[in-house]
Coordinates of C-alpha atoms in Angstrom, one line a residue:
X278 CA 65.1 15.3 -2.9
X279 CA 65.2 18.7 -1.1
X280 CA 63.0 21.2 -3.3
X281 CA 64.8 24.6 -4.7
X282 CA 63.8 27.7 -2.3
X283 CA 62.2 29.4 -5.0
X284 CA 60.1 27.0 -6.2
X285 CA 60.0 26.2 -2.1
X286 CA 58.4 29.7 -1.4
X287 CA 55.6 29.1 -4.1
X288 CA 54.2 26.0 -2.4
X289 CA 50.9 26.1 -0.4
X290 CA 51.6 27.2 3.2
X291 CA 50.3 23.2 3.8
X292 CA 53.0 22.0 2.2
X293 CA 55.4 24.3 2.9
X294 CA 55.2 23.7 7.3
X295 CA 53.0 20.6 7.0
X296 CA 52.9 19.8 10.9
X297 CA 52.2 23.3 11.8
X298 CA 49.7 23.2 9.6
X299 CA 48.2 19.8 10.8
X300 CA 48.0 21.8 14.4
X301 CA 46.7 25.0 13.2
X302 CA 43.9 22.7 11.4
X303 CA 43.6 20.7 14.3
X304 CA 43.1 23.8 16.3
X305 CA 40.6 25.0 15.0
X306 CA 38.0 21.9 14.3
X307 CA 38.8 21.0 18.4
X308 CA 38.1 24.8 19.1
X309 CA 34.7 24.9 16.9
X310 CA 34.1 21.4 18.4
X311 CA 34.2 22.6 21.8
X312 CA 32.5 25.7 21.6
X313 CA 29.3 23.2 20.3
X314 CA 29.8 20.2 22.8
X315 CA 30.8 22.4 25.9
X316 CA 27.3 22.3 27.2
X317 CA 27.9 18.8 27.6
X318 CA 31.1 19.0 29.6
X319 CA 29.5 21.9 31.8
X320 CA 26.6 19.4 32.5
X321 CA 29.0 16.3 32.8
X322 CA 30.9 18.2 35.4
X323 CA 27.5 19.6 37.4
X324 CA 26.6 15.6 38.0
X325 CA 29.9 14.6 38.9
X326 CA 29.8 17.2 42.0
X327 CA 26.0 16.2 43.1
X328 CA 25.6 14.5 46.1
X329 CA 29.1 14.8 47.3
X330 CA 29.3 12.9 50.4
X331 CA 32.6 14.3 51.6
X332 CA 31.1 18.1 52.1
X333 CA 28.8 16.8 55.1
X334 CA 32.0 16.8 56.9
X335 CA 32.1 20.7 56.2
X336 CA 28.7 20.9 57.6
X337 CA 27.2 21.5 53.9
X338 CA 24.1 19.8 54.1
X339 CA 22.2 21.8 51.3
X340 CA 24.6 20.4 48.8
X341 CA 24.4 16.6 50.8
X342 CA 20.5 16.4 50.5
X343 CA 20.5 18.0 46.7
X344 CA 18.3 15.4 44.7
X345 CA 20.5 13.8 41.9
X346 CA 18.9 15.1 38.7
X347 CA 20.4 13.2 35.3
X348 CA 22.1 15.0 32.2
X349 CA 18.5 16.8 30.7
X350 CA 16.8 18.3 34.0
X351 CA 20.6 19.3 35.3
X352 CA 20.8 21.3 31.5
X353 CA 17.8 22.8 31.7
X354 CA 18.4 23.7 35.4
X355 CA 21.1 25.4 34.5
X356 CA 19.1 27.3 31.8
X357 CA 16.2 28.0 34.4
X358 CA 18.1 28.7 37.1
X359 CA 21.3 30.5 36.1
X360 CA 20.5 31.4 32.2
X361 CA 21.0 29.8 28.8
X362 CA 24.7 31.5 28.2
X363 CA 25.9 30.3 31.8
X364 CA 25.6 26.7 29.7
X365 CA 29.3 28.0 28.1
X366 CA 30.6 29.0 31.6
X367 CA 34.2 28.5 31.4
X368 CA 34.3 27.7 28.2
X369 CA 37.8 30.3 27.7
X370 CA 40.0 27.7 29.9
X371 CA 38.5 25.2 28.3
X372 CA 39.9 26.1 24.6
X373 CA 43.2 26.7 26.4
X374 CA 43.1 23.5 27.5
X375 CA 42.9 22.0 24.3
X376 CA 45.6 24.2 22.6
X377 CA 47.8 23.3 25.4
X378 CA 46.5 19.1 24.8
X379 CA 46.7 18.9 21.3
X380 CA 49.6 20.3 20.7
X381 CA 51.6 18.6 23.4
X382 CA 50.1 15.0 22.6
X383 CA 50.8 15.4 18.7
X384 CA 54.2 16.4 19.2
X385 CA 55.0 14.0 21.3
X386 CA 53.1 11.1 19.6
X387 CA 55.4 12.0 16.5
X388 CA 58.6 12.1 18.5
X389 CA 57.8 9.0 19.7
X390 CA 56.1 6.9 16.7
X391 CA 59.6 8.6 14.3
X392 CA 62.2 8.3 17.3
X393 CA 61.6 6.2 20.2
X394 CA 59.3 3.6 18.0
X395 CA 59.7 3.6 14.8
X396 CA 57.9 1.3 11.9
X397 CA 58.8 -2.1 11.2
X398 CA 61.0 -3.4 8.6
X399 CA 57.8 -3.7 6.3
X400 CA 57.3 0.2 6.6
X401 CA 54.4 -0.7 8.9
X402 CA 53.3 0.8 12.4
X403 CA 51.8 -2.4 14.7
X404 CA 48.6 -1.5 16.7
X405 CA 51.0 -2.3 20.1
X406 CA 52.9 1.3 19.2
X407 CA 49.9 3.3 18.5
X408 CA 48.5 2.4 21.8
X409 CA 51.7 2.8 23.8
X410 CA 52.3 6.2 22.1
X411 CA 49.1 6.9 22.0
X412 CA 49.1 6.6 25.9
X413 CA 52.4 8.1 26.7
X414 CA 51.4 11.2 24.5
X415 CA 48.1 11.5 26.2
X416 CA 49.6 11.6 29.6
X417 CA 52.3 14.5 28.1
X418 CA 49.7 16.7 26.7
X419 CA 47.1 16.3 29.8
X420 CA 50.0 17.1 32.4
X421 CA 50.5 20.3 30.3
X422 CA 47.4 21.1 30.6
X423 CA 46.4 20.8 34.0
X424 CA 45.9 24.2 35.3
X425 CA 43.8 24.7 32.0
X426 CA 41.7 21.9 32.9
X427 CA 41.9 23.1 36.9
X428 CA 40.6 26.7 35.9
X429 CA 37.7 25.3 33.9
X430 CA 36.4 22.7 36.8
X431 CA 36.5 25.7 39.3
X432 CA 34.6 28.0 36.9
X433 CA 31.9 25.6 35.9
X434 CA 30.8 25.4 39.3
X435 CA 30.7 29.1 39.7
X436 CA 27.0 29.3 38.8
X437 CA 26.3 26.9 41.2
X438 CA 28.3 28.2 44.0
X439 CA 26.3 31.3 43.5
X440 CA 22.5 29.9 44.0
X441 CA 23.9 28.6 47.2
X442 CA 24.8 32.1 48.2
X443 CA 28.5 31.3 48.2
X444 CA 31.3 34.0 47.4
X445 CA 32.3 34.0 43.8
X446 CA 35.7 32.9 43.7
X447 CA 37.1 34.3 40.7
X448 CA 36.3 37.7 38.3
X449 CA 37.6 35.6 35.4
X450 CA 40.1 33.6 33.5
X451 CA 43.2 35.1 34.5
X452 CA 42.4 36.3 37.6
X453 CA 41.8 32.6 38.7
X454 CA 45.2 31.4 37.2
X455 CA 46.4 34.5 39.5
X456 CA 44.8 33.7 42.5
X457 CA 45.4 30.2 42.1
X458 CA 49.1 30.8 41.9
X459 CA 49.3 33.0 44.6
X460 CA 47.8 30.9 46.5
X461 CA 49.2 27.4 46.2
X462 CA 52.0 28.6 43.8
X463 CA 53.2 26.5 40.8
X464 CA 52.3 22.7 42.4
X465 CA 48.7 24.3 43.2
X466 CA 48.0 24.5 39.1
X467 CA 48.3 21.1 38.9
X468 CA 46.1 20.2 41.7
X469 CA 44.0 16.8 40.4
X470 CA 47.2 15.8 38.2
X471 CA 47.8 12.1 39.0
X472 CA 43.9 11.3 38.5
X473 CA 44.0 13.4 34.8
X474 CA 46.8 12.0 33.6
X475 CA 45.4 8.5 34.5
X476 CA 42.2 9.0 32.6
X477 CA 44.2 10.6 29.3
X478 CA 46.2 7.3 29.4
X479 CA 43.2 5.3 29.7
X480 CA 40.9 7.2 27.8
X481 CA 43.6 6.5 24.6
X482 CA 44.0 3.1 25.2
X483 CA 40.2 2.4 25.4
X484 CA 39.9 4.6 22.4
X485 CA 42.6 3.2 19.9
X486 CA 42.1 -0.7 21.0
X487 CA 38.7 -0.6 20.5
X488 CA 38.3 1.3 17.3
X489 CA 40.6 -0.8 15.3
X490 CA 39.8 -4.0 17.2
X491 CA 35.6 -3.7 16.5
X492 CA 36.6 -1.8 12.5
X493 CA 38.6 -5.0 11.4
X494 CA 35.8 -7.4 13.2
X495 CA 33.1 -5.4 11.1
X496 CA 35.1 -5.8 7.9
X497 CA 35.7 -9.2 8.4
X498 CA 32.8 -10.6 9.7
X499 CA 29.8 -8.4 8.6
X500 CA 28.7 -7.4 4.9
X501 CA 29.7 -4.0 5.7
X502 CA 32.9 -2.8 3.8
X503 CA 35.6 0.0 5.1
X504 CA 33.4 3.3 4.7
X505 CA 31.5 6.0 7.0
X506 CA 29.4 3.4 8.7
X507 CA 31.9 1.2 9.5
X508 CA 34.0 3.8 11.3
X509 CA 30.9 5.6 12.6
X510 CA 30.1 2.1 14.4
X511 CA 33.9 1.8 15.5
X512 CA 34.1 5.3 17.0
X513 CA 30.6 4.6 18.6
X514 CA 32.0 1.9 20.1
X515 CA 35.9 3.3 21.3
X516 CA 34.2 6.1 22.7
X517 CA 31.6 3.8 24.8
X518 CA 34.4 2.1 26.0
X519 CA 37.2 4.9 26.7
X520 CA 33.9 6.4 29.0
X521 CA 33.9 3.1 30.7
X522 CA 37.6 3.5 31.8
X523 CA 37.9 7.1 31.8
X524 CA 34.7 8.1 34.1
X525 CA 35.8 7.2 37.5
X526 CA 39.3 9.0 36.9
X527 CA 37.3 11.8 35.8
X528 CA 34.9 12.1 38.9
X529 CA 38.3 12.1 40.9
X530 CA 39.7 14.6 39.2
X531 CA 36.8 17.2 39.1
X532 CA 36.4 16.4 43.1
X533 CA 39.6 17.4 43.8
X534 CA 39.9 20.1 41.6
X535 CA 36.4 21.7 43.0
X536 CA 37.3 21.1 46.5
X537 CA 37.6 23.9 48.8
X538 CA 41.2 24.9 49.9
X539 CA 43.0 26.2 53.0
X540 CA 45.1 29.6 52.7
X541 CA 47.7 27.6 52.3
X542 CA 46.2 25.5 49.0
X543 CA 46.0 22.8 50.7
X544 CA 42.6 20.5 49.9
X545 CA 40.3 20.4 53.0
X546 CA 38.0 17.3 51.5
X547 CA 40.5 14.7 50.3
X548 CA 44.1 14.1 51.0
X549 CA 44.4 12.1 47.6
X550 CA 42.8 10.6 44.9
X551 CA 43.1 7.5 46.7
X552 CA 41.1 8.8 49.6
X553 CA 38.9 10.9 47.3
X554 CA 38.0 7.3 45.6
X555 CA 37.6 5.9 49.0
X556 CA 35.2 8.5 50.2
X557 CA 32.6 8.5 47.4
X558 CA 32.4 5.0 47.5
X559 CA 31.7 4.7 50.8
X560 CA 29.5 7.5 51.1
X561 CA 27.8 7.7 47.7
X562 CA 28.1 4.1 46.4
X563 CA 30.6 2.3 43.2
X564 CA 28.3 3.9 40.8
X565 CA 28.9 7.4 41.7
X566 CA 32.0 7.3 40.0
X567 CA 30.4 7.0 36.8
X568 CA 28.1 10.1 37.3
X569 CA 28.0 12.3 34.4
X570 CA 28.7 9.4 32.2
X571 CA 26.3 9.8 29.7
X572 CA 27.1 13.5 29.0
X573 CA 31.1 12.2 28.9
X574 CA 30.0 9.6 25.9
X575 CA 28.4 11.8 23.9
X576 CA 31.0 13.8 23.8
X577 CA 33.9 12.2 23.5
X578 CA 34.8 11.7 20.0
X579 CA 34.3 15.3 19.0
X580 CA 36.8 16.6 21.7
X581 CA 39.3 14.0 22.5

């Protein structure tokens, strides 16, 4: 029953554009949520780039023969070394980046869960479509927001290009989406795409499986009953596992991204993510593709 405009004008602004609200919300928790985790990407990122074995083939030894140091001594590094505020270095992009996420994933999950899906004849939505959608709208909303996510990889390392007496590359936000276009022009902003998408679609399905798969086992099996616990455990335990998926994707991603560039745009470390994958497990190991994965757990609820 559609609702008089009068009486339409004097409902809450909630009620009134429910959806935009639900993203304005959203917004904001995922920007006060990053602003208070972002230490923890910064770090997560630092580890990923340590002991890069494909930069002795630029002659980079310094960075080569740098001892690994886990999540806490990289942190406080980063406080000793560059200052306590550089812990927030390209924070800006990363708030972009979620804008850009969130709102492409939720509108697409809707779309797809109200158009493409739909419920079943019961009024109810089977785990099977959540995940699928869940996945598909991941993928939208991280392929929107890939030169976000490239700005903020590049910027992170910043600090640390500048203790190894290396040329700052960019002056700021904009000025890195600038020179970044110029450079490699529109395909060059979504430099690291195929290896981002592929964690966002694992990262969902890891997440959603597991959280509803471990809450009903808890309900059903333990004394516990469907309250904070229960889905503290759950999301304690999707997030250990969407890291498990999600890392080595990640590592990929943040190579590429961070890697040095002809005039042209053009990568001079890997040629793909294949070859990126290739090259740090031959050089560094299988387990260097899950550096930085502490940092990546604890933070992956608040921001995802």
């Amino acid at each position: 029953m559609s609702v008089p405009e009068d009486e339409e004008r004097l409902l809450p602004l909630a009620q009134r554009w429910p959806r935009a609200s639900k993203f304005l919300l959203s917004g904001c928790a995922a920007t006060v949520a990053e602003l208070a985790t972002f230490p923890l990407d910064l770090t997560k990122t630092r580890l990923q780039m340590q002991g890069e074995a494909a930069l002795a083939r630029l002659g980079d030894s310094a960075r080569e023969s740098a001892p690994y140091r886990g999540m806490v001594r990289t942190a406080l590094g980063i406080v000793q070394e560059e200052g306590f505020l550089k812990l927030w270095q390209g924070v800006t992009p990363a708030i972009y980046r979620h804008v850009v996420y969130s709102g492409g994933r939720m509108v697409t999950y809707e779309h797809l869960r109200e158009v493409v899906f739909g419920k079943s004849e019961d009024k109810h939505y089977p785990l099977w479509k959540s995940v699928i959608g869940g996945m598909m709208a991941g993928v939208v909303g991280q392929f929107l927001a890939n030169p976000t996510d490239l700005v903020k990889v590049q910027m992170q390392m910043e600090g640390k290009r500048k203790l190894e007496g290396k040329p700052l590359r960019y002056r700021g936000v904009h000025h890195a989406f600038a020179k970044i276009l110029a450079e490699g022009g529109i395909r060059g902003l979504w430099a690291g795409w195929v290896p981002n998408i592929q964690r966002a679609a694992l990262v969902n399905m890891g997440d959603l499986t597991t959280y509803d798969t471990v809450k009903h086992y808890l309900v059903l099996n333990t004394p516990l009953e469907d309250n904070i616990m229960t889905h503290s455990l759950s999301s304690l335990c999707s997030g250990l596992v969407a890291s498990i998926l999600g890392t080595p994707a990640d590592v990929i991603k943040s190579r590429i991204m961070n890697q040095p560039r002809d005039k042209q745009g053009r990568g001079l470390l890997y040629k793909s993510s294949t070859d990126c994958l290739i090259q740090a497990v031959q050089g560094e190991g299988f387990m260097s593709l899950y550096k930085g994965f502490l940092p990546s757990w604890l933070r992956m609820k608040s921001t995802e």
